[in-house]
Coordinates of C-alpha atoms and ligand atoms in Angstrom, one line a residue:
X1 CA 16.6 -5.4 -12.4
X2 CA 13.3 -6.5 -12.1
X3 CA 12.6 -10.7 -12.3
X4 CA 10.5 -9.4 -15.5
X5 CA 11.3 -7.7 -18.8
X6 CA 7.7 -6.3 -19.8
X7 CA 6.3 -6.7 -16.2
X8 CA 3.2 -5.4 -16.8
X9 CA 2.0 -7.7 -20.2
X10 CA 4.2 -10.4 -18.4
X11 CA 1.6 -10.3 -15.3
X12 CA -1.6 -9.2 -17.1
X13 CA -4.9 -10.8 -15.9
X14 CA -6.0 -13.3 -18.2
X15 CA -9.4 -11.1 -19.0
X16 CA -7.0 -8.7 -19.7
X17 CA -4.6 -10.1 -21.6
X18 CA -8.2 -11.8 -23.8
X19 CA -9.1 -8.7 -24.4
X20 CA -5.8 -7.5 -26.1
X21 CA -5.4 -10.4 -28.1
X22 CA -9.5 -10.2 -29.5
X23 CA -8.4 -6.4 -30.3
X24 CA -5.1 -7.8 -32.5
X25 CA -7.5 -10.2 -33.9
X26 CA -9.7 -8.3 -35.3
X27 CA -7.3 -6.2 -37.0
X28 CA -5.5 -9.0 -38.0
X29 CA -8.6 -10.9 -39.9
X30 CA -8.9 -7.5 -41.4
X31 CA -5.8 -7.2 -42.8
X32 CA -5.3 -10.2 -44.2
X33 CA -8.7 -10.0 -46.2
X34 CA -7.3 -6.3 -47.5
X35 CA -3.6 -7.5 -48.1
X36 CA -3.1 -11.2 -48.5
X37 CA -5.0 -12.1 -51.7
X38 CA -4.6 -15.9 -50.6
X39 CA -6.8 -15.3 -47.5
X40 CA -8.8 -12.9 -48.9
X41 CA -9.6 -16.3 -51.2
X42 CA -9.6 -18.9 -48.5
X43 CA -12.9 -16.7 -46.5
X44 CA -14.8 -16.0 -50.0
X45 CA -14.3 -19.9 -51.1
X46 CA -14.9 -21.4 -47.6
X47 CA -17.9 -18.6 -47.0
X48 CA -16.6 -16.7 -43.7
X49 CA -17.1 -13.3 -43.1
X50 CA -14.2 -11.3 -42.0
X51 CA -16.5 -9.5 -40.0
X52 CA -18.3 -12.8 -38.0
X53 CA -14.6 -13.2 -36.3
X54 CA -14.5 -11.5 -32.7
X55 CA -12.5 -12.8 -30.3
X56 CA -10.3 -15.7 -30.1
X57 CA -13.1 -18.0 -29.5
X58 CA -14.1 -18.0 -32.8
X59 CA -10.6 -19.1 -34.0
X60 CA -11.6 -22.5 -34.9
X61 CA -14.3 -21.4 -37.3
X62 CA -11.0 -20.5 -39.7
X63 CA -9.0 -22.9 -41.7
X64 CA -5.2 -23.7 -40.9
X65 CA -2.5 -22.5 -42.6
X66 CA -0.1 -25.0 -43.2
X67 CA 3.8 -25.4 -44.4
X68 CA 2.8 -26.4 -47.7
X69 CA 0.5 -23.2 -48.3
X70 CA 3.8 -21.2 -47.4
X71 CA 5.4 -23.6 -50.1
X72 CA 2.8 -22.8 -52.8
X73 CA 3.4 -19.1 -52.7
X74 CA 6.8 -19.0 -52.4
X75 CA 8.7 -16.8 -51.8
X76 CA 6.9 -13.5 -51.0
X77 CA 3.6 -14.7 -51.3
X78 CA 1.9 -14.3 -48.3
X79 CA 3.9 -11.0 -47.2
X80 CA 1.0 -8.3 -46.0
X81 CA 3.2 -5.4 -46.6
X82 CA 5.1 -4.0 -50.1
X83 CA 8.5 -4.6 -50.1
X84 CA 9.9 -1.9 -49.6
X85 CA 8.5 -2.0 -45.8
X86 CA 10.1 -5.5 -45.4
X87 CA 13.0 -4.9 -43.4
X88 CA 14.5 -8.4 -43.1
X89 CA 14.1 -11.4 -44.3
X90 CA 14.6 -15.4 -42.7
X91 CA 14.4 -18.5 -43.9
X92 CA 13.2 -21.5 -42.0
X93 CA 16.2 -25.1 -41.8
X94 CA 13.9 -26.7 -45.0
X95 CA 16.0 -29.8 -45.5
X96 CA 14.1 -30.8 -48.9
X97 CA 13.1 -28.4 -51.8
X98 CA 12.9 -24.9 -51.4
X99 CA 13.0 -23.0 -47.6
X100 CA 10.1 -21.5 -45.9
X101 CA 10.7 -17.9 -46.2
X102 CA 9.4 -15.5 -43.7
X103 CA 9.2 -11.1 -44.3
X104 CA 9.9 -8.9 -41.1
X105 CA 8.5 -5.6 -41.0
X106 CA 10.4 -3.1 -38.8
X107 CA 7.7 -3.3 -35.9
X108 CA 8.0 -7.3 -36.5
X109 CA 11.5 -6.6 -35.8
X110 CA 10.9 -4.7 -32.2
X111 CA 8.2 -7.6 -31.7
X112 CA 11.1 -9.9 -31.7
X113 CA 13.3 -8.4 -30.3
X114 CA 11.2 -8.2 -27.3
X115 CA 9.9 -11.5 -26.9
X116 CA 13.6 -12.6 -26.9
X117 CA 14.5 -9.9 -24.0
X118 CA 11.8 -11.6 -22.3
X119 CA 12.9 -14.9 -22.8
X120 CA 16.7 -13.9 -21.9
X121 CA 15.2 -12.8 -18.2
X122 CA 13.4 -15.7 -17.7
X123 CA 16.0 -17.6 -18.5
X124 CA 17.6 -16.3 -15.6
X125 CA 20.0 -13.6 -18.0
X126 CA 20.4 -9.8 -16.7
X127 CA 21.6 -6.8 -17.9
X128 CA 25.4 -6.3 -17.9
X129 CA 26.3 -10.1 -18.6
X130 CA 27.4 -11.8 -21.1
X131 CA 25.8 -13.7 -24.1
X132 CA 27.9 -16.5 -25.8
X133 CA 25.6 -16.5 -28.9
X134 CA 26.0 -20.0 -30.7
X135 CA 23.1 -20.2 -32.1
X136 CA 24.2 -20.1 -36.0
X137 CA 23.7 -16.4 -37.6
X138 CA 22.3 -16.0 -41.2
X139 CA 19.1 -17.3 -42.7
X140 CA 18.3 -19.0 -39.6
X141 CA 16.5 -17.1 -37.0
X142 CA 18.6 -18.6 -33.8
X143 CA 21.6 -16.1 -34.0
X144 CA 20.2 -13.1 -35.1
X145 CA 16.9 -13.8 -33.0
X146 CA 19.2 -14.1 -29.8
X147 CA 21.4 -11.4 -30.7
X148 CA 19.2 -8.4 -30.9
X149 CA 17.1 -9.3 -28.1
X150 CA 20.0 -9.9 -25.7
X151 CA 21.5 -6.7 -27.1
X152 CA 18.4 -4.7 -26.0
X153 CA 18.2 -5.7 -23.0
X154 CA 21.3 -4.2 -22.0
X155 CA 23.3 -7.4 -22.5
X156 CA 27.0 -7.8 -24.5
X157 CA 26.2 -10.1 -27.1
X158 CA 29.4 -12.6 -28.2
X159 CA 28.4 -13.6 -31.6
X160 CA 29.8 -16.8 -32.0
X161 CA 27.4 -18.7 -34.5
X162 CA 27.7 -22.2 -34.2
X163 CA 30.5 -24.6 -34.9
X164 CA 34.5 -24.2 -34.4
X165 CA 34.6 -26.0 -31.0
X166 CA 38.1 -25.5 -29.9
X167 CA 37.1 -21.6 -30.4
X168 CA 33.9 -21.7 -28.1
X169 CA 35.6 -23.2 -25.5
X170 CA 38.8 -20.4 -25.7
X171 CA 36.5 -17.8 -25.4
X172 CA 34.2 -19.2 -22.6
X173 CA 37.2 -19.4 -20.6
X174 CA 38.8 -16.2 -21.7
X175 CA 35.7 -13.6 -21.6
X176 CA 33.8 -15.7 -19.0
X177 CA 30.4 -15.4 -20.4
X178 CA 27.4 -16.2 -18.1
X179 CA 24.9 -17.1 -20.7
X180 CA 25.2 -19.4 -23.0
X181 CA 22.5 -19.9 -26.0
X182 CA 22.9 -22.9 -28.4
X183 CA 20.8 -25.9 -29.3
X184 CA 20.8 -28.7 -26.3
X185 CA 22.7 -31.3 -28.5
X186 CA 25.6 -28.8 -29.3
X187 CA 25.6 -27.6 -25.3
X188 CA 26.2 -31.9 -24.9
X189 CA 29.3 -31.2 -27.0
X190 CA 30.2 -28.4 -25.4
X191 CA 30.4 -30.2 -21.7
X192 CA 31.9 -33.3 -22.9
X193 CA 34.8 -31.5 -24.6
X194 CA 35.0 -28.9 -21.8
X195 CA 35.2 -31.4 -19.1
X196 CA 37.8 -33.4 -21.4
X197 CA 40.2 -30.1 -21.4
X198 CA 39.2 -29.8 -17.7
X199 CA 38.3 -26.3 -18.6
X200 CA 37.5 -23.3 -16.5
X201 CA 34.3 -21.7 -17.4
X202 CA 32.2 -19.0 -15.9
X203 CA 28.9 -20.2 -17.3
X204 CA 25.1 -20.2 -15.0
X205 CA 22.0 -19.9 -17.2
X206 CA 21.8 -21.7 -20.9
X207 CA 18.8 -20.9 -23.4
X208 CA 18.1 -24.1 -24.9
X209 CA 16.5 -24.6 -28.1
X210 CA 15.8 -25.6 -31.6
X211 CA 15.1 -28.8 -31.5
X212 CA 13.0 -31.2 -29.2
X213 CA 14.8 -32.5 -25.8
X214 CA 14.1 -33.6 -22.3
X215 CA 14.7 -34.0 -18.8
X216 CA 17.5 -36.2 -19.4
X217 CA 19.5 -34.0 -21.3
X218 CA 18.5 -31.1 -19.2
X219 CA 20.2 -32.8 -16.5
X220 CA 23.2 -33.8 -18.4
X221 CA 23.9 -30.3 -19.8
X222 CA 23.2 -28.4 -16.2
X223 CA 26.0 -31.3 -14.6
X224 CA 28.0 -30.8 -17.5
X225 CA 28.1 -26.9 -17.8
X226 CA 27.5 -26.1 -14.0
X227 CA 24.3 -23.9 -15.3
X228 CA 20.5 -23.9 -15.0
X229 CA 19.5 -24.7 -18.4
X230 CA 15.6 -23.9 -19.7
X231 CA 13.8 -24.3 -22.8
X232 CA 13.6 -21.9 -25.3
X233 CA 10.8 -22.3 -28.6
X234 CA 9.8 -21.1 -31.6
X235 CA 9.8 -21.6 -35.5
X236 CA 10.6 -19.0 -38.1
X237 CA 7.3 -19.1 -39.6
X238 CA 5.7 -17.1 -36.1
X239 CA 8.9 -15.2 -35.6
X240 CA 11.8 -17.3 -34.9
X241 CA 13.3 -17.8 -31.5
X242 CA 11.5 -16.8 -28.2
X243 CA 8.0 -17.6 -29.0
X244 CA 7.4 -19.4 -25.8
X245 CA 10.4 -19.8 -23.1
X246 CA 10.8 -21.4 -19.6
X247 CA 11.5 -20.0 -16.3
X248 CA 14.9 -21.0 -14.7
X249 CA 13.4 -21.3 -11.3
X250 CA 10.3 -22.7 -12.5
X251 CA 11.2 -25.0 -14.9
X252 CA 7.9 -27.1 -16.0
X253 CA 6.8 -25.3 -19.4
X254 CA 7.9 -22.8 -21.5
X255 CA 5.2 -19.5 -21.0
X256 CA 4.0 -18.1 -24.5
X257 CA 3.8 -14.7 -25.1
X258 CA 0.4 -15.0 -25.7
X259 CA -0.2 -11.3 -26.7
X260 CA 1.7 -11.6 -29.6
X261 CA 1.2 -15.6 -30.5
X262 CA -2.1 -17.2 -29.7
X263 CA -2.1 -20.8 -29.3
X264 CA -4.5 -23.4 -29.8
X265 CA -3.9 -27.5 -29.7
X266 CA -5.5 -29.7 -31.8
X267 CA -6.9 -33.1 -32.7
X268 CA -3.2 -34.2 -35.2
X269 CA -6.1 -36.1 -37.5
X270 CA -9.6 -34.2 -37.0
X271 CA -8.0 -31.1 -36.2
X272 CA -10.7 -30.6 -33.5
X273 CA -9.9 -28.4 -30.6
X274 CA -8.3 -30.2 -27.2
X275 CA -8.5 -29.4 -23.9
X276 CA -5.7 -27.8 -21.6
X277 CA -3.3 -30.8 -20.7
X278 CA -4.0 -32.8 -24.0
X279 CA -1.0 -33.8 -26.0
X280 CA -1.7 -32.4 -30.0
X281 CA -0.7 -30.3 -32.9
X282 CA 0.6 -27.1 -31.8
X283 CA -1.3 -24.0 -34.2
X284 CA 0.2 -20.4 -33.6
X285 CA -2.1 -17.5 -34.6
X286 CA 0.4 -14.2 -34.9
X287 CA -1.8 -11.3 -33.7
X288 CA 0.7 -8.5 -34.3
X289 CA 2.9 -9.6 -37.0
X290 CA 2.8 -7.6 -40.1
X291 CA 4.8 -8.6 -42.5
X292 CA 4.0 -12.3 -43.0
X293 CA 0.9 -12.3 -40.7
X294 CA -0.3 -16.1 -40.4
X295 CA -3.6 -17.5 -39.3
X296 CA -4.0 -20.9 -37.6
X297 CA -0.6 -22.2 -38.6
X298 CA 0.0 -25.6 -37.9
X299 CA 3.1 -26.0 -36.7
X300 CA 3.3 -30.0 -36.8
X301 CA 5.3 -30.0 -33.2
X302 CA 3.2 -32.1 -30.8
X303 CA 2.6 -30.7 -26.7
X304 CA 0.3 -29.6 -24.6
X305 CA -0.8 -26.4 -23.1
X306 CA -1.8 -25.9 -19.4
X307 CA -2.5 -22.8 -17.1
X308 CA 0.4 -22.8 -14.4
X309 CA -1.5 -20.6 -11.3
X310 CA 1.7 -20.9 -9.2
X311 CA 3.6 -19.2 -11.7
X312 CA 4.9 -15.3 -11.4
X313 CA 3.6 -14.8 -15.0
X314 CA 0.1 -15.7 -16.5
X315 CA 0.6 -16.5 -20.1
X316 CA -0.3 -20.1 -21.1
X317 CA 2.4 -22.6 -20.9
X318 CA 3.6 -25.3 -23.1
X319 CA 5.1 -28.7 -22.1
X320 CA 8.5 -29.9 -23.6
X321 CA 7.5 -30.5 -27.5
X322 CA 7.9 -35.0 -27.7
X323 CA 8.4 -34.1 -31.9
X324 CA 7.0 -33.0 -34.8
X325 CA 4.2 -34.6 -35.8
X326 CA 5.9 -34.9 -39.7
X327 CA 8.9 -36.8 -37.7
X328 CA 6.9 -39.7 -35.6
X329 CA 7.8 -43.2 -36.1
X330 CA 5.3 -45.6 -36.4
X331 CA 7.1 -48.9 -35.8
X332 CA 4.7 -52.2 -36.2
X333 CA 1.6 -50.1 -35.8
X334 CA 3.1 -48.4 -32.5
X335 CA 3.8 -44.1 -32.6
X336 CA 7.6 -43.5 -31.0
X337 CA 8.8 -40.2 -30.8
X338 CA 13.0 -40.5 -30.2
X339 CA 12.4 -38.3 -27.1
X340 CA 10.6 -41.5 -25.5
X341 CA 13.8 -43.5 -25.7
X342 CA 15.9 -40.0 -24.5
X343 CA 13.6 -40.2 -21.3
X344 CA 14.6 -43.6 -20.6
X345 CA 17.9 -43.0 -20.8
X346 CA 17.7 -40.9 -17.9
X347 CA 17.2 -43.7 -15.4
X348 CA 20.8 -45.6 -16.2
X349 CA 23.8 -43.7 -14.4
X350 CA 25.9 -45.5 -16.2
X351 CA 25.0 -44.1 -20.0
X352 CA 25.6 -41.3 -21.5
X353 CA 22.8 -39.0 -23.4
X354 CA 24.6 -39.7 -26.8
X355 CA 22.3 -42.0 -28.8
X356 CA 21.0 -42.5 -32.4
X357 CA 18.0 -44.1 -33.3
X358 CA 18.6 -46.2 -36.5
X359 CA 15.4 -47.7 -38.1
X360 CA 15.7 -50.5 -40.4
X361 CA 13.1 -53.0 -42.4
X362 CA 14.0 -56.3 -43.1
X363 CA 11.2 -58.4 -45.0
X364 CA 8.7 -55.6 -45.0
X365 CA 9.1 -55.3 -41.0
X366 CA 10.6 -52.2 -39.2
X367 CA 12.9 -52.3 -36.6
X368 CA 14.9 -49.5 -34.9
X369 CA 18.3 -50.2 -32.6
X370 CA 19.4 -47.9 -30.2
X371 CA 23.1 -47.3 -30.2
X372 CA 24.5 -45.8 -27.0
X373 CA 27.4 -44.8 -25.1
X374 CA 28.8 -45.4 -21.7
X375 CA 29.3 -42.0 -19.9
X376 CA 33.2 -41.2 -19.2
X377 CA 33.5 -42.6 -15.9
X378 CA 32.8 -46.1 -17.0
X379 CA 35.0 -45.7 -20.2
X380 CA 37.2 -44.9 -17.7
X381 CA 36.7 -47.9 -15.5
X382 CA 36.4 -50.5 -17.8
X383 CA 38.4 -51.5 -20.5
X384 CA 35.3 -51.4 -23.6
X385 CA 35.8 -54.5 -25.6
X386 CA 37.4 -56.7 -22.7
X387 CA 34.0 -56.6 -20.6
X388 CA 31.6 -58.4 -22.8
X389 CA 29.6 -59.3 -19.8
X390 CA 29.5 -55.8 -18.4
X391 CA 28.0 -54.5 -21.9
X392 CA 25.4 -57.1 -22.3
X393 CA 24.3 -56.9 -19.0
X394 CA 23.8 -53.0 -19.4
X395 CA 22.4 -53.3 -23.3
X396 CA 20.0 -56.3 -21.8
X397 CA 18.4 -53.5 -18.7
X398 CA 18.0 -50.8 -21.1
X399 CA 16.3 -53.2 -23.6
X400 CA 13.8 -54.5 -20.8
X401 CA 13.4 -50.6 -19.6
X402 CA 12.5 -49.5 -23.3
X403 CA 10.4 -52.3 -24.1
X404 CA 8.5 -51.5 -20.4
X405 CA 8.3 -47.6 -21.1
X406 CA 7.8 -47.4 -24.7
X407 CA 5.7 -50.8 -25.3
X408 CA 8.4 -51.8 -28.5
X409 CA 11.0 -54.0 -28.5
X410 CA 14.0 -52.3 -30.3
X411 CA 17.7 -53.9 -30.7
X412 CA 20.4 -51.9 -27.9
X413 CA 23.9 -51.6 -28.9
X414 CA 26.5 -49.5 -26.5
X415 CA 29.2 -48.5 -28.6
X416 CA 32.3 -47.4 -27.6
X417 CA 33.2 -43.9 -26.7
X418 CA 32.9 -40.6 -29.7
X419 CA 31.0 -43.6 -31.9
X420 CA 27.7 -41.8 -31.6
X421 CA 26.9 -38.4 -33.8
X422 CA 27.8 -35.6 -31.9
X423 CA 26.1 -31.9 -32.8
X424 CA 28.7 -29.7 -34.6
X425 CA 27.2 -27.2 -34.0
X426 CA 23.2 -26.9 -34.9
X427 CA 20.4 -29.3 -34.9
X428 CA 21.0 -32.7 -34.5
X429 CA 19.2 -35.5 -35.8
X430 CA 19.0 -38.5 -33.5
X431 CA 17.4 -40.8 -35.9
X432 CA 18.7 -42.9 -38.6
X433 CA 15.9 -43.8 -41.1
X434 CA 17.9 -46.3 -43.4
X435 CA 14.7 -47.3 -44.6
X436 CA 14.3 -44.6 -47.4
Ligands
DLL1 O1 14.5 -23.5 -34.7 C1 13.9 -21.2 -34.1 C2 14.7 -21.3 -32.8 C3 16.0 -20.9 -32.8 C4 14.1 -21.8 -31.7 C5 16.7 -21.0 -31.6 C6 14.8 -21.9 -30.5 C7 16.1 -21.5 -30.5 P1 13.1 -23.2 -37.4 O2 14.5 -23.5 -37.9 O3 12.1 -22.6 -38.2 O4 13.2 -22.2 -36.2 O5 12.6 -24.6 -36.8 C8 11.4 -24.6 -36.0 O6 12.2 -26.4 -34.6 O7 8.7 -26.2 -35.4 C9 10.2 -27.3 -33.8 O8 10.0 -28.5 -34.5 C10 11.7 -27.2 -33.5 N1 11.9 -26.5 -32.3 C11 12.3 -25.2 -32.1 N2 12.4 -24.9 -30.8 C12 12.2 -26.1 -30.1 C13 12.2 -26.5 -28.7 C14 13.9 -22.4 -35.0 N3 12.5 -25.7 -27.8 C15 11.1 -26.0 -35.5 N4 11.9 -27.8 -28.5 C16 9.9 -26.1 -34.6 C17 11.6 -28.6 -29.4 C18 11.9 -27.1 -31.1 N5 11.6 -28.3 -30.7

């Protein structure tokens, strides 16, 4: 088995792999002033000619597409293709209101399918292993996304879904899978209660994704598990799972598979263009997708792309995704993402990765506290409760540490052990807004 799925669009020469995508462009701008009455709207109202629109150079002469336009024309609104040609339908994890729902043609369908095969190699998977799939199935793309591309690339798929703990852990012992897919917080469950149960497990490679994470955690989950763990990204709006995924050897950036989804970063306020390296709002163009094509979409999800020339593929990469742009703090005037705090973490042997966020106001002034465990080995050591001394040293250096890293002062408070939210099984969230 080769160390590629598609080698051939996986190594393409970046004129090459240009020229590809200005061909889908083209076809794409054409289609959606045929099919999709609400762009064939937006270019007569905002004056563009369909025709004017060459190559992906002239991308930022279009407007966005945002969530809310999705919203507006819910729920088959924006589908290119009669229903009868829709094959499947998703829905995006809306937590307000109505769901973001997205149309699959069957081509859209093999689209996926492959981008997730590729992911799966570069993530380190092969033919013939196992997939421990717990991701959750249904109107989220995660299980079905990871499912049929593991399937087709010769794979055998154990669909778990997400949740039932005690059940994962039986059947990672009992069938031995080598992969494991779930989203990083659950696979932070997963080690803590496997290494509880001092459980024997056969796990090496985990496809990570779903929600934003970083360095710390990798770490924590590849100690925890015994696995090489990499990034895996995407939103159901593009296609679901396996728009962009790292390479377990590699392991700085997640490659997109730019001939399908074209990428651009922008300014989060002027929406101007930014250079390769600058952190900004993450905007997907689908080139090939049929059934609910989307120009320009802004994702909200805040990174920054960069060309890695040491790499063994030549698609764009992204960096780790701090949060989504709809999800920032600003506390007294300053912009905190809870990933900043996650990365600070890092540096303290002695706490865990198991922290909450929880933002307050008190006479119109925000605060936020950080409540953290211990890891095991120090529950183990010390007696929680009987070592004031030991705790507020520990709260007092990670205070200092923040304050240093993130520029805020925020309240610490280790708790003891299980206190913290774990993930049950999907996306966890690691802050606590009490103020709405
Ligand atoms: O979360 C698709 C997915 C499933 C991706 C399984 C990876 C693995 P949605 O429910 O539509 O789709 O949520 C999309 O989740 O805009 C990001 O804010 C966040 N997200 C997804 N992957 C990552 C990641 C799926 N690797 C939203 N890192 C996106 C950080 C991520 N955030």
């Amino acid at each position: 088995m080769s160390i590629f799925y598609n080698q051939r669009i996986e190594t393409l020469p970046l004129k090459e792999l240009r020229v590809l995508q200005n061909g889908s462009l083209k076809s794409l701008i054409a289609n959606l002033d045929k099919n999709v009455p609400f762009y064939a709207n937006l270019f007569k109202e905002q004056d563009i000619d369909p025709g004017s629109i060459k190559s992906v150079d002239d991308l930022h002469k279009l407007p966005f597409t945002k969530k809310d336009d999705l919203r507006v024309n819910y729920p088959f609104g924006l589908f290119s293709k009669p229903q009868k040609e829709i094959n499947r339908i998703h829905c995006s994890s809306g937590t307000t209101g109505k769901p973001t729902v997205v149309g699959y043609t069957k081509a859209d369908i093999e689209i996926f399918t492959e981008v997730v095969a590729r992911s799966l190699v570069a993530a380190g998977a092969r033919p013939g292993m196992k997939l421990h799939n717990a991701y959750g199935y249904g109107l989220f793309t995660g299980g079905l996304g990871l499912h049929y591309g593991a399937e087709k690339l010769g794979m055998s798929v154990v669909p778990v879904s997400g949740g039932m703990t005690d059940r994962q852990i039986m059947l990672l012992e009992d069938f031995g899978s080598e992969v494991i897919s779930c989203t990083p917080s659950y696979a932070l469950t997963l080690a803590e209660e496997i290494n509880k149960r001092n459980a024997k497990i056969n796990l090496k490679y985990a496809v990570l994704g779903a929600e934003p994470w970083t360095e710390s955690l990798r770490q924590e989950v590849e100690k925890g598990l015994g696995v090489k763990a990499t990034n895996i990204y995407g939103l159901s709006e593009i296609i679901g799972p396996g728009v962009s995924q790292e390479d377990y050897e590699e392991q700085n950036g997640s490659h997109i598979w730019e001939d399908h989804f074209f990428p651009e970063i922008v300014d989060k306020d002027s929406g101007e263009p930014l250079p390769e390296g600058q952190d900004g709002v993450l905007v997907f163009t689908t080139l090939t997708k049929e059934g609910m094509p989307l120009l320009r979409y802004r994702t909200n999800d805040i990174t920054h792309l960069f060309y890695d020339r040491d790499s063994k593929r030549t698609h764009v990469k992204m960096g780790p995704v701090k949060g989504r742009s709809d999800d920032m703090l600003i506390i007294r005037g300053v912009n905190l993402f809870h990933t900043q705090v996650e990365e600070v973490l890092k540096e303290f042997v002695e706490l865990s990765i198991n922290y909450q966020l929880i933002v307050t106001r008190e006479n119109s002034l925000d605060g936020v506290e950080v409540m953290v465990e211990f890891n095991e080995e120090v529950y183990n050591k010390v007696e929680f409760g009987n070592d004031q001394d030991f705790i507020k040293n520990a709260e007092g250096e990670l205070k200092r540490k923040i304050k240093d890293r993130v520029g805020l002062s925020m309240a610490v408070r280790i708790v003891d052990k299980g206190t913290v939210p774990r993930s049950v099984g999907g996306k966890l969230s690691r802050i606590d807004d009490q103020r709405i």
